[in-house]
XYZ file of C-alpha atoms in Angstrom:
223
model
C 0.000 0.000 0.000
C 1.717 3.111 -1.085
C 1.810 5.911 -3.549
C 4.419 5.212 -6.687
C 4.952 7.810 -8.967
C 7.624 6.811 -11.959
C 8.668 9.271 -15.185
C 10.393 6.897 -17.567
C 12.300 8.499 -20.022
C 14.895 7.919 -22.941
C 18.174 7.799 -20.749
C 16.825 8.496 -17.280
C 14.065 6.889 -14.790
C 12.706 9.684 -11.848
C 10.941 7.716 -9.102
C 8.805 9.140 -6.261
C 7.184 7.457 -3.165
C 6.161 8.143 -0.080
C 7.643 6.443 2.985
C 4.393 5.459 5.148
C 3.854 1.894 5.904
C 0.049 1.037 6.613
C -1.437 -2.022 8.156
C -5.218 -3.596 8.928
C -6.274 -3.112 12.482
C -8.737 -5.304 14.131
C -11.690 -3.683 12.272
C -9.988 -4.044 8.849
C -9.212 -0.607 8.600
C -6.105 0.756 7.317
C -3.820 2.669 9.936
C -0.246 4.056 9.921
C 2.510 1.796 10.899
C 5.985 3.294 10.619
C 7.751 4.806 7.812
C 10.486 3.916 5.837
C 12.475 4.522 1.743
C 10.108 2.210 -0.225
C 13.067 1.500 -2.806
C 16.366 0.521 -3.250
C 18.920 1.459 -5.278
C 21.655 -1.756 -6.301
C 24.606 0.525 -8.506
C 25.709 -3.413 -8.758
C 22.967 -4.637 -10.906
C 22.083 -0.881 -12.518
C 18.503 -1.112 -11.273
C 16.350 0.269 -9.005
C 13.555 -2.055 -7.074
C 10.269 -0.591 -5.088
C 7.048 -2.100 -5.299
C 2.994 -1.659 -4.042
C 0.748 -3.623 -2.435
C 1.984 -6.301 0.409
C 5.095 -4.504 1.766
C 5.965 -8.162 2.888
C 6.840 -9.552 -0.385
C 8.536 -5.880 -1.449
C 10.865 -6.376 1.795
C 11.867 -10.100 1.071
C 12.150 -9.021 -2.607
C 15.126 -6.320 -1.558
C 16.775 -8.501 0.810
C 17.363 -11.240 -1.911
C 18.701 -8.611 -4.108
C 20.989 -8.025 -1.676
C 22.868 -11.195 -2.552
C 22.211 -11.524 -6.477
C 24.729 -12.196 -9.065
C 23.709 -9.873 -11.810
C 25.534 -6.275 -13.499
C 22.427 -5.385 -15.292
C 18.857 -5.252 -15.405
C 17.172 -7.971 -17.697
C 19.295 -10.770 -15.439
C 17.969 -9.473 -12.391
C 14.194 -9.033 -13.668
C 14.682 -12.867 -14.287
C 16.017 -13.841 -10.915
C 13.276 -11.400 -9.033
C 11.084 -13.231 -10.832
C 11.792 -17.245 -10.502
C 12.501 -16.048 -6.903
C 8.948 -14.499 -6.296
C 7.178 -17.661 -8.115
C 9.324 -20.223 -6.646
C 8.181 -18.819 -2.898
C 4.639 -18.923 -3.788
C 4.355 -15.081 -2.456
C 1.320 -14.938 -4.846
C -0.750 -17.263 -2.477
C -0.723 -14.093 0.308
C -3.632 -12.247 1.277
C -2.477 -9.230 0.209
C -1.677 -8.723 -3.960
C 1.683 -7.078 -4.787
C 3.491 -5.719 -7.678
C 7.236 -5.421 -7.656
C 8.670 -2.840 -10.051
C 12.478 -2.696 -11.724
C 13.686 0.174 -13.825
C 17.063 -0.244 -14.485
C 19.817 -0.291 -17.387
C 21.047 -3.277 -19.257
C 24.767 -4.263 -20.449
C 24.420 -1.283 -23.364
C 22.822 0.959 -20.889
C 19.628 1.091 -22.591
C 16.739 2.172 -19.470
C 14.181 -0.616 -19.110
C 11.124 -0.565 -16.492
C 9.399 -4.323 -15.799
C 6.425 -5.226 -13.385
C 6.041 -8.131 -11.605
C 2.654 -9.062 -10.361
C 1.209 -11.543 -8.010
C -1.971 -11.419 -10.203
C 0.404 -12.962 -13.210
C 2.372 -15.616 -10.959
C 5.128 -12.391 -11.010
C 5.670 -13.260 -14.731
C 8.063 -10.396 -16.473
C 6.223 -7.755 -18.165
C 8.024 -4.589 -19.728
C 5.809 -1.983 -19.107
C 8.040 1.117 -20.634
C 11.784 1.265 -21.940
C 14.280 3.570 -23.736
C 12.052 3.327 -27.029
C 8.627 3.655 -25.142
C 9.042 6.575 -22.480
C 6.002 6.202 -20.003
C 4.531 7.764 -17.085
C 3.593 5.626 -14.274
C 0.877 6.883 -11.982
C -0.164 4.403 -8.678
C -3.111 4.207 -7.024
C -4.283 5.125 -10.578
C -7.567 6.740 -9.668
C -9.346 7.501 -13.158
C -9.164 11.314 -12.772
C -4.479 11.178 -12.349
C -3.713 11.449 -15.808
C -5.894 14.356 -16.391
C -4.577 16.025 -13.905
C -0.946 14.575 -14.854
C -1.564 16.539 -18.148
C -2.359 19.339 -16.730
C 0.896 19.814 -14.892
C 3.320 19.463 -18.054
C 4.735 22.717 -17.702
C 5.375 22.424 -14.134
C 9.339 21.624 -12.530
C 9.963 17.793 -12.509
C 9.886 18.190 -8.437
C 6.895 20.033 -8.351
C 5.298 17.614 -10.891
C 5.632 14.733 -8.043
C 4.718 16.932 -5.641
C 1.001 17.749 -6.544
C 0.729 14.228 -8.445
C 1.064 13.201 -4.797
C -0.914 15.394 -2.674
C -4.029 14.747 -4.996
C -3.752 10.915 -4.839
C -3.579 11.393 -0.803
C -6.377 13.734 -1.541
C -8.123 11.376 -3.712
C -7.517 8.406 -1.267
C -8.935 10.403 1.646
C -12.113 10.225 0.276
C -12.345 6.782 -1.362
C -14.215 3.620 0.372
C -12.472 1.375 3.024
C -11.690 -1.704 1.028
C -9.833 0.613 -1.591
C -7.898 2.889 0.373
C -4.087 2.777 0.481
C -3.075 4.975 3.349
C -0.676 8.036 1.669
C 1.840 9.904 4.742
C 5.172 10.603 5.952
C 7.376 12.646 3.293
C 7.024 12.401 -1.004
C 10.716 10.759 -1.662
C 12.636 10.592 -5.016
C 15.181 8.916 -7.266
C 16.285 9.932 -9.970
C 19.140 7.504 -12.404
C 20.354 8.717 -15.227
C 23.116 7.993 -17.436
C 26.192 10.333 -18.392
C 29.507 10.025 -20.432
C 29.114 5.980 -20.122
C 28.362 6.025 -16.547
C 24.991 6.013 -13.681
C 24.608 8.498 -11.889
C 21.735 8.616 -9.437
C 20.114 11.644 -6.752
C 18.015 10.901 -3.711
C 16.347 13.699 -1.643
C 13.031 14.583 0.198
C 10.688 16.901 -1.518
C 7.720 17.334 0.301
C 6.682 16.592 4.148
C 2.807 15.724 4.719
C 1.213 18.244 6.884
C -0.267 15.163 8.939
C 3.280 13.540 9.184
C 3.440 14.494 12.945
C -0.291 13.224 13.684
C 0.429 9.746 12.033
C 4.327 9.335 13.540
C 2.494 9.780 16.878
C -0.283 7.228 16.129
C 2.502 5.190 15.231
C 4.365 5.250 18.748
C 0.815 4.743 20.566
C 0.235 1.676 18.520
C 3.784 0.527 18.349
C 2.821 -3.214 20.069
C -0.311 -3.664 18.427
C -0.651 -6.866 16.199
């Protein structure tokens, strides 16, 4: 459950996410549980990994990249892959998507998703020949509203794509929330002179960041 933002272009991928964790209380309702960076960053493999849905599967996901043997992106998409399906994540209660963007051996950008819905089966979903613009939760009003910001800053683009899905999801029934907090985070990777080079900073702070942190501390041993 998260918000996942993702400009693919030509020679460079810009991520954005934000960093709160939710979880089901007793009543099935979603509530804040801590925060943390939703993706990772492996210079190793020339990829970036985040994902949505089950943050379960995303975390077990980055700790086996941790120990991959791969320099590029379309070996890793196939490892992430037989790894997912061979652990039968797909069987959880929870569906989950697990998203790559990364660079091959001729450092050509490539994005894949890997869903539980598919039995995590590769799927390229943009590349360096197909830019793309990847909107999640992808309410049916976002890419109207994604066009309308096209002459806005790159930043400022993921900020307000942001606050209007966390708008959006404020408003939206129970079983179809995704809980939206803590601060909007991005990554950018880009290519220059032969070599990656990649940015990480915070660009936006929720104003309710404060109110949830605290929720989080008062319900720190709840199941």
């Amino acid at each position: 459950m998260t918000a996942m933002n993702a400009m693919i272009e030509p020679n460079a991928v810009t991520l954005s996410m934000d960093t709160l964790v939710s979880r089901r209380d007793k009543k099935d309702g979603i509530v804040p549980a801590y925060f943390t960076q939703k993706f990772k960053f492996y210079p190793f493999t020339k990829s970036i990994l985040c994902g949505t849905g089950d943050y379960n599967v995303i975390q077990k996901a980055m700790i086996f990249s941790e120990n991959i043997l791969s320099r590029e992106v379309m070996t890793y998409t196939e490892m992430m892959s037989d790894f997912l399906f061979e652990n039968k994540f797909k069987l959880n209660k929870e569906t989950s998507t697990i998203y790559i963007f990364g660079f091959d051996e001729n450092l050509l950008l490539h994005a894949f998703a890997l869903r539980s819905t598919n039995n995590y089966e590769i799927e390229e979903i943009a590349n360096y020949r197909q830019p793309n613009f990847i909107v999640k939760p992808g309410y049916q009003t976002m890419m109207d509203y994604l066009n309308s910001l096209k002459n806005e800053s790159t930043d400022d683009i993921f900020i307000k794509l942001m606050r209007k899905e966390k708008e959006i999801d404020a408003t939206v029934p129970l079983e179809k929330k995704v809980g939206i907090g803590g601060e909007n985070t991005v990554i950018s990777l880009t290519t220059d002179n032969g070599k990656l080079l990649s940015v990480v900073k915070v660009i936006d702070t929720f104003e309710d960041y404060d109110q949830q942190y605290q929720y989080c501390l008062d319900h720190i041993n709840d199941n």
